[in-house]
Tab-separated table of N, CA and C in Angstrom:
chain	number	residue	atom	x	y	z
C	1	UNK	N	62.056	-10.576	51.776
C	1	UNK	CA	61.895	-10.673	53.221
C	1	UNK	C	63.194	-10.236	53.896
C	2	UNK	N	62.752	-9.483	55.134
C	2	UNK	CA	64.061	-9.297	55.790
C	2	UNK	C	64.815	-9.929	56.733
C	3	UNK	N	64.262	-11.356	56.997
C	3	UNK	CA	64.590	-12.621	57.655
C	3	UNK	C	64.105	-13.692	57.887
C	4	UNK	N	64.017	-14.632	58.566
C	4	UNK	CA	63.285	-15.626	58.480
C	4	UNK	C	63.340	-16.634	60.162
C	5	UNK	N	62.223	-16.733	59.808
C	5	UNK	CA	61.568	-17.818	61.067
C	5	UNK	C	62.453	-18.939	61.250
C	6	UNK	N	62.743	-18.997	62.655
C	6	UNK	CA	63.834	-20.411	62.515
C	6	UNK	C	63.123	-21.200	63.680
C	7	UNK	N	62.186	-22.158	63.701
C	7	UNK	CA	61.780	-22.956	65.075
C	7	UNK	C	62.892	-23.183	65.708
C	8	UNK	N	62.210	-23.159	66.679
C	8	UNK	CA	63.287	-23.165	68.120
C	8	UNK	C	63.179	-24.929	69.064
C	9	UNK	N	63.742	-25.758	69.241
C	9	UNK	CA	63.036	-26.544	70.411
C	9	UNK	C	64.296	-26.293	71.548
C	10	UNK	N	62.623	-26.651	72.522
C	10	UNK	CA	63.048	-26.307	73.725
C	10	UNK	C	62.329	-27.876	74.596
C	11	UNK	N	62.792	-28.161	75.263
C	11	UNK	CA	62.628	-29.187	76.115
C	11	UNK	C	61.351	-29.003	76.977
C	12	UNK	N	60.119	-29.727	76.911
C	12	UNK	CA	58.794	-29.411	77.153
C	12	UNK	C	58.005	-28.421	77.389
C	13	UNK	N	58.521	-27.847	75.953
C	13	UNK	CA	57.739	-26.846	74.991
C	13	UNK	C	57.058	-27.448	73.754
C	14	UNK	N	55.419	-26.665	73.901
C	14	UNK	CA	55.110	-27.482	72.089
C	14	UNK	C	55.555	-27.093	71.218
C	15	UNK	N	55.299	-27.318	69.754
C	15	UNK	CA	55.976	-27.259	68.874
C	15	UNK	C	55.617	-25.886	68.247
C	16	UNK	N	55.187	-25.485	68.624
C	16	UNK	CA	54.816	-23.686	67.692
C	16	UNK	C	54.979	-22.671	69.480
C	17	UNK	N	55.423	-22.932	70.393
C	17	UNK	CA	55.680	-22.199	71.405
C	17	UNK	C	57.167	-20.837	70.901
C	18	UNK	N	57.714	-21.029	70.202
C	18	UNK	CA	58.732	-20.482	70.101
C	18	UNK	C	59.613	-20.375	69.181
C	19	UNK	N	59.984	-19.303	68.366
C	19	UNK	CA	60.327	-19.077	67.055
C	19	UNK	C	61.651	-18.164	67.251
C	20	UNK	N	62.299	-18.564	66.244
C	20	UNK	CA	63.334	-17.043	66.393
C	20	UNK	C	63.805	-16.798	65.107
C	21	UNK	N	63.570	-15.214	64.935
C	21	UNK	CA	63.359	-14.692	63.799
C	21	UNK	C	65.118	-13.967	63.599
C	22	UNK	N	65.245	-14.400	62.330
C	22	UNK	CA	66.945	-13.964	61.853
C	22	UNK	C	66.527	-13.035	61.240
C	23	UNK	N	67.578	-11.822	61.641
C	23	UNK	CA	67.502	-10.626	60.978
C	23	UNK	C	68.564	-11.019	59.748
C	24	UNK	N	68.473	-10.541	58.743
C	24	UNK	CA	69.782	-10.594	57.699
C	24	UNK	C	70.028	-9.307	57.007
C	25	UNK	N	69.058	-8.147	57.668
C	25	UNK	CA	69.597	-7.187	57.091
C	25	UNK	C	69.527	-5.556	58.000
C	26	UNK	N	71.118	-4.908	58.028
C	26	UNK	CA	71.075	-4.157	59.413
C	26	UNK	C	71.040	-2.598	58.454
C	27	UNK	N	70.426	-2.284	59.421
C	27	UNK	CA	70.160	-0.711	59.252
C	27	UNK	C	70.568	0.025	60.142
C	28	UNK	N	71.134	1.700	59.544
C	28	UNK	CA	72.377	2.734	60.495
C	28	UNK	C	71.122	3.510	60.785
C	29	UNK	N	70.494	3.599	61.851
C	29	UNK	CA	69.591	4.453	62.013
C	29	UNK	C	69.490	4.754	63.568
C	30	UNK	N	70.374	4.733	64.063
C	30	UNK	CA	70.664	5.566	65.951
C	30	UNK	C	70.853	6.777	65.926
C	31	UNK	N	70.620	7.685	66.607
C	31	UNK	CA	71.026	9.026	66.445
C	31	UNK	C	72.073	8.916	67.405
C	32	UNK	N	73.444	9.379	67.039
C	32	UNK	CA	74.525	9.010	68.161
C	32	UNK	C	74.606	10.149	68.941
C	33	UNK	N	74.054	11.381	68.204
C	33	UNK	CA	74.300	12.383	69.492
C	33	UNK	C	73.007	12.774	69.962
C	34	UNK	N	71.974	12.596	69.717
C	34	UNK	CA	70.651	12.395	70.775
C	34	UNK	C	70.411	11.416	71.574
C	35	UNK	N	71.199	10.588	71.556
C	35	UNK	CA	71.388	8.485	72.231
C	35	UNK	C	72.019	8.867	73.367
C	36	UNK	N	71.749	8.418	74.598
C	36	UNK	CA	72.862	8.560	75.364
C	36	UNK	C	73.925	7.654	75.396
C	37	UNK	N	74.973	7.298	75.890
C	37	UNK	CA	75.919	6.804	75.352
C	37	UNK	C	75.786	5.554	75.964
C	38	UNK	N	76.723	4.774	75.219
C	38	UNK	CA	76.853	3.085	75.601
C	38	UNK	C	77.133	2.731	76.771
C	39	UNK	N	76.743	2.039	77.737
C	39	UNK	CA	77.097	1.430	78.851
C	39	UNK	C	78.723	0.719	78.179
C	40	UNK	N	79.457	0.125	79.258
C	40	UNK	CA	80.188	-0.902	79.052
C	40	UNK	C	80.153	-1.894	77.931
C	41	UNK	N	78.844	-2.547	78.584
C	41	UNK	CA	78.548	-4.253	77.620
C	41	UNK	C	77.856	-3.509	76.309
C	42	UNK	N	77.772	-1.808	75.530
C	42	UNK	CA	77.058	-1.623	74.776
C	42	UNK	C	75.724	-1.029	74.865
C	43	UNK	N	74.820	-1.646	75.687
C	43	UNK	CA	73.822	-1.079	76.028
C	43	UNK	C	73.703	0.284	76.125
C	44	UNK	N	72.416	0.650	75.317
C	44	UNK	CA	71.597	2.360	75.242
C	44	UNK	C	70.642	2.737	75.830
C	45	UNK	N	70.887	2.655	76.348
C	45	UNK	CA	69.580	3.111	78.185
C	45	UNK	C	68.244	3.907	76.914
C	46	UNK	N	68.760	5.104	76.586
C	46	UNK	CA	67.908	5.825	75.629
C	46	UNK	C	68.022	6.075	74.418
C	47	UNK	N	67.842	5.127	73.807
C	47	UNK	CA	68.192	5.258	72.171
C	47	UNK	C	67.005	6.414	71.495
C	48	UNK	N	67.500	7.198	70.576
C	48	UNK	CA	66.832	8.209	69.615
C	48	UNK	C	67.541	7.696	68.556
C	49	UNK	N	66.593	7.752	67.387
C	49	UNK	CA	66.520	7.537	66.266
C	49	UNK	C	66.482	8.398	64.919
C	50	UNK	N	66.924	8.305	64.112
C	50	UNK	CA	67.098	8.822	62.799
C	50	UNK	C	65.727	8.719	61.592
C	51	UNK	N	64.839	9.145	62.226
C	51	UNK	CA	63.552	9.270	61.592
C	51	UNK	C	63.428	8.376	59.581
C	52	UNK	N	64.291	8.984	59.313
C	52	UNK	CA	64.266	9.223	57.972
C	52	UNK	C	64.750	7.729	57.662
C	53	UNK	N	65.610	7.087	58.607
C	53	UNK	CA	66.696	5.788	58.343
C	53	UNK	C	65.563	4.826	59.244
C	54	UNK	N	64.509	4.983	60.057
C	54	UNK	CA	63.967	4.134	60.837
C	54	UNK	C	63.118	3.068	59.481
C	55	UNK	N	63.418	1.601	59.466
C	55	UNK	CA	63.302	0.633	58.287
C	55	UNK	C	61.561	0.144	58.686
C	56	UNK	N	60.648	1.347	58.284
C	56	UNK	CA	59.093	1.208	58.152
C	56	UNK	C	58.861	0.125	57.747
C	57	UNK	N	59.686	0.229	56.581
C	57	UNK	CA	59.002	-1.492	55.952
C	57	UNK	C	59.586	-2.827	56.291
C	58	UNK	N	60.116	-3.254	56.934
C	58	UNK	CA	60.492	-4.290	57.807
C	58	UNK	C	60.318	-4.890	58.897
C	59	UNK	N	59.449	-5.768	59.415
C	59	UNK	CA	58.666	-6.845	60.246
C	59	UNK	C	59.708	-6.250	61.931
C	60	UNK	N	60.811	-6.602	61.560
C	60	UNK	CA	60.966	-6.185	63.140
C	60	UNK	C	62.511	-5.434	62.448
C	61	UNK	N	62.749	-4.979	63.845
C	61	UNK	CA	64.791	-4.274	64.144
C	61	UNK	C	65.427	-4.511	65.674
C	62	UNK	N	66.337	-4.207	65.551
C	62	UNK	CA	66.540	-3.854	66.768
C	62	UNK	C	68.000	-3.295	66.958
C	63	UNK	N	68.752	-2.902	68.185
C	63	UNK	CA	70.067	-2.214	67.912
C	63	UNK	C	71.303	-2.938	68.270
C	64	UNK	N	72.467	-3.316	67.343
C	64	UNK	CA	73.681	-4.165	67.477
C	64	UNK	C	74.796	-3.249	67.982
């Protein structure tokens, strides 16, 4: 697995309302010169991707 479910509580929320899923494993797959570039805080307004590096077999991603 490529992470795992961590319940969340939240103060009058039920008990399956909200989950948060740990990534534990990162993948290089941005295209840095088709991406436009980082804001300040990081942020990629338009991220493009590296087809070949995009992790098919893994439940979710996202970009650090």
């Amino acid at each position: 697995m490529a992470g795992a479910l961590v319940p969340v509580e939240i103060d009058k929320a039920r008990d399956d309302d909200y989950v948060f899923y740990a990534v534990d494993q990162v993948v290089d797959c941005l295209d840095l010169h088709r991406s436009s570039k980082p804001k300040r805080n990081g942020e990629v307004r338009r991220p493009e991707y590296l087809h070949e590096a995009l992790p098919a077999r893994l439940p979710a991603f996202r970009l650090v």
